[in-house]
Amino acid sequence: METIAAADEVVGICRDLLRIDTTNTGDPRTTVGERVAAEYVAAQLGEVGIDAELMESAPKRANLVARIPGADRSRGALLLHGHLDVVPADASEWSVDPFSGEEKDGYLWGRGAIDMKDFDAMMLAVVRDWARTGYVPPRDIVLCYTADEEAGMQYGSQWLVDNHRDLFEGCTEAIGEVGGYSYTVNDDLRLYLVQTAEKGLDWLRLHATGRPGHGSFIHDDNAVTNLADAVARVGHHRFPTVVTPTVRAFLEQVGDALGIDIDPANPEQAIAKLGPIANLIGATIRNTANPTRLEAGYKDNVIPGRASATIDCRTLPGEADGFLATLRELIGPDIEIEHVHQQPAVETSFDGALVDAMGAALRAEDPGARTVPYLMSGGTDAKAFATLGIRCFGFAPLKLPADLNFASLFHGIDERVPVDGLKFGVRVLDRLLRNS
Ligand SMILES: [Zn+2]
């Protein structure tokens, strides 16, 4: 196995990043560390002569962008992006201090170890190695470190896209989370899931009105009852399955790799045959609408004039309009719908030179590697960057132990990344970038 300087360095960089608490609570008053982490990245880049621009979207909400000129500047640039914030961790639930960056049992432990300070560190390690050895990549590489991915992106990628789109000039493709990690089929075959699509998000608030009144009277126009009827209809509705191009490709290719007969026309049955990966994609074959909040009333014996509820809706690429029409029907004409927060679904095709280079870079390091596209039910910074017309991929390469329940580590207790996997990722990333 070839060793490169970046593979030696990546573990230390990842540990440093894990030790910087960048908890994003969703409340700017209690969100910490993003500025410190961005300054750390800037210093690491500065040390090898790479200038970076550090920008605050709000006090301490720092984002950082650097451009590394490529050999052929007429080609489209490749954006590499990672968020520096993490979700909160309750130390009492963990077996180690979540911000200690402790290394034990072959893993680096800490909040953000796989989401996504691992990839943040890989990017840094690769470009530092290049700068020290004078290597010039084939085309421009734009490095971007963001704040606020974990709580809506308005202080991070969305803010950058709205206010500094010039920094992404010429970027045609982007690589970020969540993908590139292995799922072991057997000793000779590992599937590496590359994210090519994300569901859209639409947080709706329903507002019902009625006639206010005393709780002791007969009352036929109660806002709470009107709202509850609509919420129950939405909550009980099961949207039909829809197989998008990405999910179809995923099912066909995984079925082929596993040697099982999969019928994309019957996606539920197909997914049930997939074992542990079923979890990951179970929600990617239908739109969903889950009621999450209810608000009404101020006194036990007063019927309020208004009541409201929040519905967390997730839509498949190309499905938003039809979905909304169905929802409108379920909710009924008398209830007002407010769109609180919307992010469109994104999808790109699984083809082209960059996709081929991903597969080749993986196979060079793992002869049993096979790439498979997938659609993610959640969202990432890719949603913001895709609005610039950039093709976005989730590819933060990691070779994982066969028995690791990787999906449960995202935002989970005892989040950790295998040290060998991290070094593997750096080698794959370095190889990919040199050949793309
Ligand atoms: Zn993430």
Coordinates of C-alpha atoms in Angstrom, one line a residue, residues 64-390:
L64 CA -14.0 30.1 4.2
V65 CA -13.2 29.9 0.5
A66 CA -9.9 29.3 -1.3
R67 CA -9.1 28.7 -4.9
I68 CA -6.2 26.6 -6.1
P69 CA -5.4 27.4 -9.7
G70 CA -5.3 24.4 -12.0
A71 CA -3.1 23.6 -15.0
D72 CA -5.9 24.3 -17.5
R73 CA -7.8 27.3 -16.3
S74 CA -10.2 27.2 -19.2
R75 CA -11.8 24.0 -17.7
G76 CA -14.7 24.2 -15.3
A77 CA -13.6 24.3 -11.6
L78 CA -14.3 21.6 -9.1
L79 CA -15.8 22.7 -5.8
L80 CA -14.9 20.7 -2.7
H81 CA -17.1 21.6 0.3
G82 CA -17.4 20.7 3.9
H83 CA -19.3 22.1 6.9
L84 CA -17.5 22.9 10.1
D85 CA -20.5 22.9 12.4
V86 CA -21.8 19.8 14.2
V87 CA -25.0 18.9 15.9
P88 CA -25.0 19.0 19.8
A89 CA -23.6 16.0 21.8
D90 CA -24.7 15.1 25.3
A91 CA -21.4 14.1 26.9
S92 CA -23.3 12.0 29.6
E93 CA -24.5 9.6 26.8
W94 CA -21.0 9.1 25.3
S95 CA -18.3 6.6 26.3
V96 CA -15.7 9.4 25.6
D97 CA -15.7 13.1 25.8
P98 CA -17.3 14.1 22.5
F99 CA -14.8 16.9 22.0
S100 CA -11.6 15.2 23.0
G101 CA -10.7 13.7 19.6
E102 CA -9.6 10.6 21.4
E103 CA -8.1 7.8 19.4
K104 CA -8.8 4.3 20.6
D105 CA -9.6 0.8 19.2
G106 CA -8.6 2.0 15.8
Y107 CA -11.1 4.9 15.7
L108 CA -11.0 8.6 16.1
W109 CA -13.9 9.5 18.4
G110 CA -15.9 12.7 18.5
R111 CA -18.9 14.7 17.4
G112 CA -18.3 15.4 13.7
A113 CA -16.0 12.4 13.1
I114 CA -18.1 11.3 10.1
D115 CA -20.3 14.4 9.8
M116 CA -18.1 15.8 8.5
K117 CA -14.7 16.8 10.0
D118 CA -13.3 13.6 8.4
F119 CA -13.8 15.0 4.9
D120 CA -12.8 18.5 6.1
A121 CA -9.5 17.0 7.2
M122 CA -9.1 15.0 4.0
M123 CA -9.4 18.1 1.8
L124 CA -6.9 20.0 3.9
A125 CA -4.4 17.2 4.0
V126 CA -4.5 16.7 0.2
V127 CA -4.1 20.3 -0.7
R128 CA -1.4 20.9 1.9
D129 CA 0.6 18.0 0.4
W130 CA 0.2 19.4 -3.1
A131 CA 1.3 22.9 -2.0
R132 CA 4.4 21.5 -0.3
T133 CA 5.4 19.4 -3.3
G134 CA 4.5 22.0 -5.9
Y135 CA 1.8 19.9 -7.5
V136 CA -0.7 21.7 -9.8
P137 CA -4.1 20.0 -10.2
P138 CA -5.5 19.5 -13.7
R139 CA -8.2 22.2 -13.2
D140 CA -9.1 24.8 -10.6
I141 CA -10.1 23.5 -7.2
V142 CA -12.3 25.7 -5.0
L143 CA -12.2 24.7 -1.4
C144 CA -15.2 25.8 0.7
Y145 CA -15.7 25.4 4.5
T146 CA -19.1 26.4 5.7
A147 CA -21.0 27.3 8.9
D148 CA -24.6 26.4 9.7
E149 CA -25.1 23.3 7.6
E150 CA -26.9 21.6 10.5
A151 CA -29.5 24.3 11.1
G152 CA -30.8 25.5 7.7
M153 CA -27.7 26.9 6.0
Q154 CA -28.7 30.5 6.0
Y155 CA -25.5 31.5 7.7
G156 CA -23.4 29.2 5.6
S157 CA -23.7 27.8 2.1
Q158 CA -27.0 29.7 1.4
W159 CA -25.4 33.0 2.5
L160 CA -22.3 32.4 0.4
V161 CA -24.4 31.6 -2.7
D162 CA -26.6 34.7 -2.0
N163 CA -23.7 37.1 -1.3
H164 CA -20.5 35.8 -2.8
R165 CA -21.4 33.8 -5.8
D166 CA -18.4 35.2 -7.7
L167 CA -16.2 32.9 -5.6
F168 CA -17.8 29.9 -7.3
E169 CA -17.4 31.3 -10.8
G170 CA -16.8 28.6 -13.3
C171 CA -17.5 25.7 -10.9
T172 CA -19.2 22.9 -12.9
E173 CA -19.2 20.1 -10.3
A174 CA -19.0 19.8 -6.6
I175 CA -18.0 17.1 -4.1
G176 CA -19.2 17.1 -0.5
E177 CA -21.2 14.7 1.9
V178 CA -23.0 12.2 2.2
G179 CA -21.6 9.4 0.2
G180 CA -18.4 7.5 -0.8
Y181 CA -18.5 5.1 2.1
S182 CA -18.5 1.4 1.8
Y183 CA -21.1 -1.3 2.4
T184 CA -19.5 -4.7 2.5
V185 CA -21.2 -7.4 0.5
N186 CA -18.4 -10.0 1.0
D187 CA -14.6 -10.0 1.1
D188 CA -14.4 -9.3 -2.6
L189 CA -17.2 -6.8 -3.1
R190 CA -17.9 -3.5 -1.4
L191 CA -20.5 -1.1 -2.7
Y192 CA -19.6 2.6 -2.4
L193 CA -22.7 4.7 -2.3
V194 CA -22.3 8.0 -4.2
Q195 CA -25.0 10.5 -3.5
T196 CA -26.4 12.1 -6.7
A197 CA -29.8 13.3 -5.4
E198 CA -31.4 14.7 -2.4
K199 CA -35.1 15.1 -1.4
G200 CA -36.5 18.5 -1.2
L201 CA -37.8 20.0 2.1
D202 CA -40.9 22.0 2.7
W203 CA -41.8 23.0 6.2
L204 CA -45.5 24.1 6.2
R205 CA -47.5 25.8 8.9
L206 CA -51.2 25.3 8.8
H207 CA -53.4 28.0 10.2
A208 CA -57.0 27.1 11.1
T209 CA -59.5 29.6 12.2
G210 CA -62.9 29.3 14.0
R211 CA -65.2 31.2 16.2
P212 CA -63.7 31.9 19.6
G213 CA -66.0 31.1 22.5
H214 CA -66.5 29.8 26.0
G215 CA -65.6 26.1 26.6
S216 CA -68.9 25.4 28.3
F217 CA -71.1 26.1 25.3
I218 CA -72.2 24.1 22.3
H219 CA -69.8 25.1 19.6
D220 CA -69.7 24.1 15.9
D221 CA -66.7 26.1 14.6
N222 CA -63.8 25.2 16.7
A223 CA -60.3 26.1 15.3
V224 CA -58.7 23.3 17.3
T225 CA -61.1 20.7 15.9
N226 CA -60.8 22.0 12.4
L227 CA -57.0 21.9 12.6
A228 CA -56.9 18.4 14.2
D229 CA -59.1 17.0 11.4
A230 CA -56.7 18.3 8.8
V231 CA -53.5 17.2 10.6
A232 CA -54.9 13.7 11.2
R233 CA -55.8 13.4 7.5
V234 CA -52.2 14.4 6.5
G235 CA -50.6 12.2 9.1
H236 CA -52.5 9.1 8.2
H237 CA -52.0 9.6 4.4
R238 CA -49.5 7.3 2.8
F239 CA -48.1 8.7 -0.4
P240 CA -47.7 6.3 -3.3
T241 CA -44.3 5.0 -4.2
V242 CA -42.4 6.8 -6.9
V243 CA -39.2 5.4 -8.4
T244 CA -36.9 8.3 -9.5
P245 CA -34.1 7.7 -12.0
T246 CA -31.5 7.6 -9.2
V247 CA -33.5 5.1 -7.1
R248 CA -34.1 2.9 -10.2
A249 CA -30.3 2.9 -10.9
F250 CA -29.6 2.2 -7.3
L251 CA -32.0 -0.8 -7.1
E252 CA -30.8 -2.3 -10.5
Q253 CA -27.1 -2.0 -9.6
V254 CA -27.4 -3.2 -6.0
G255 CA -29.6 -6.1 -7.1
D256 CA -27.0 -7.0 -9.7
A257 CA -24.1 -6.7 -7.3
L258 CA -25.9 -8.8 -4.6
G259 CA -27.1 -11.3 -7.2
I260 CA -30.7 -10.9 -6.1
D261 CA -33.7 -10.4 -8.2
I262 CA -35.0 -7.0 -7.8
D263 CA -38.1 -5.5 -9.4
P264 CA -37.9 -1.7 -9.5
A265 CA -41.6 -1.6 -10.2
N266 CA -42.1 -3.0 -6.7
P267 CA -39.7 -0.9 -4.7
E268 CA -40.9 -1.7 -1.2
Q269 CA -40.4 -5.4 -1.8
A270 CA -37.0 -4.7 -3.4
I271 CA -35.8 -2.6 -0.5
A272 CA -36.9 -5.1 2.0
K273 CA -34.3 -7.5 0.4
L274 CA -31.4 -5.2 1.0
G275 CA -30.7 -5.7 4.6
P276 CA -28.8 -2.9 6.4
I277 CA -28.9 -0.5 3.5
A278 CA -32.7 -0.6 3.5
N279 CA -32.8 1.9 6.3
L280 CA -30.8 4.4 4.3
I281 CA -33.1 4.5 1.4
G282 CA -36.5 3.4 2.8
A283 CA -37.7 7.0 2.7
T284 CA -36.5 7.6 -0.9
I285 CA -39.4 6.0 -2.7
R286 CA -42.2 8.2 -1.6
N287 CA -42.9 11.8 -0.6
T288 CA -43.6 12.2 3.1
A289 CA -45.6 14.7 5.2
N290 CA -45.1 14.3 9.0
P291 CA -47.0 16.6 11.4
T292 CA -44.4 17.8 14.0
R293 CA -45.9 20.7 16.0
L294 CA -49.2 21.8 17.3
E295 CA -50.1 25.2 18.8
A296 CA -53.4 26.5 20.0
G297 CA -55.2 28.0 23.0
Y298 CA -54.2 29.8 26.1
K299 CA -56.7 28.8 28.7
D300 CA -58.5 25.5 29.6
N301 CA -62.0 26.9 29.2
V302 CA -61.5 29.2 26.2
I303 CA -62.0 28.1 22.6
P304 CA -59.3 29.9 20.7
G305 CA -60.0 31.6 17.4
R306 CA -56.8 30.3 15.8
A307 CA -54.8 27.1 15.8
S308 CA -51.7 26.1 13.9
A309 CA -49.6 23.0 13.1
T310 CA -46.3 22.4 11.4
I311 CA -45.9 19.7 8.8
D312 CA -42.4 18.5 7.8
C313 CA -42.7 17.6 4.1
R314 CA -39.9 15.9 2.1
T315 CA -40.4 15.6 -1.6
L316 CA -38.7 13.6 -4.3
P317 CA -37.1 15.3 -7.3
G318 CA -39.7 16.4 -9.8
E319 CA -42.6 15.7 -7.4
A320 CA -43.1 19.0 -5.5
D321 CA -46.1 20.3 -7.5
G322 CA -48.1 17.1 -7.5
F323 CA -47.3 16.6 -3.9
L324 CA -48.6 20.0 -2.9
A325 CA -51.8 19.5 -4.9
T326 CA -52.5 16.3 -3.0
L327 CA -51.7 17.9 0.3
R328 CA -54.0 20.8 -0.5
E329 CA -56.8 18.4 -1.1
L330 CA -56.1 16.5 2.2
I331 CA -56.0 19.7 4.2
G332 CA -59.1 21.2 2.7
P333 CA -60.0 24.7 1.5
D334 CA -60.6 26.4 4.8
I335 CA -57.1 26.1 6.3
E336 CA -54.3 28.5 5.3
I337 CA -51.0 27.0 4.3
E338 CA -47.8 29.0 5.0
H339 CA -44.4 27.9 3.6
V340 CA -42.0 28.4 6.5
H341 CA -38.8 27.0 4.9
Q342 CA -38.3 25.5 1.5
Q343 CA -35.4 23.8 -0.2
P344 CA -35.9 22.2 -3.6
A345 CA -34.9 18.6 -4.3
V346 CA -31.7 18.1 -6.4
E347 CA -30.7 15.3 -8.7
T348 CA -27.9 14.8 -11.2
S349 CA -27.1 11.9 -13.4
F350 CA -24.6 9.2 -12.5
D351 CA -22.3 9.6 -15.5
G352 CA -19.4 11.7 -16.9
A353 CA -15.7 11.8 -16.4
L354 CA -15.8 12.7 -12.7
V355 CA -18.1 9.8 -11.9
D356 CA -15.7 7.5 -13.8
A357 CA -12.8 8.9 -11.9
M358 CA -14.5 8.2 -8.6
G359 CA -14.9 4.6 -9.5
A360 CA -11.3 4.3 -10.8
A361 CA -9.8 6.0 -7.7
L362 CA -11.7 3.6 -5.4
R363 CA -10.8 0.5 -7.4
A364 CA -7.1 1.5 -7.3
E365 CA -7.2 1.5 -3.5
D366 CA -9.9 -1.3 -3.1
P367 CA -10.1 -3.8 -6.0
G368 CA -13.4 -4.9 -4.6
A369 CA -15.0 -1.5 -5.0
R370 CA -18.1 -0.9 -7.0
T371 CA -19.8 2.5 -7.1
V372 CA -23.6 2.9 -6.9
P373 CA -25.7 6.1 -7.1
Y374 CA -28.2 6.9 -4.4
L375 CA -30.8 9.4 -3.4
M376 CA -30.6 10.8 0.1
S377 CA -33.7 11.6 2.1
G378 CA -32.1 14.4 4.1
G379 CA -30.3 17.5 2.8
T380 CA -26.8 19.0 2.7
D381 CA -25.1 22.1 1.5
A382 CA -25.4 20.7 -2.0
K383 CA -28.9 22.1 -2.1
A384 CA -27.5 25.7 -2.0
F385 CA -24.6 25.0 -4.5
A386 CA -26.9 23.2 -6.9
T387 CA -28.8 26.5 -7.4
L388 CA -25.7 27.8 -9.1
G389 CA -26.1 25.2 -11.8
I390 CA -23.3 23.0 -10.2

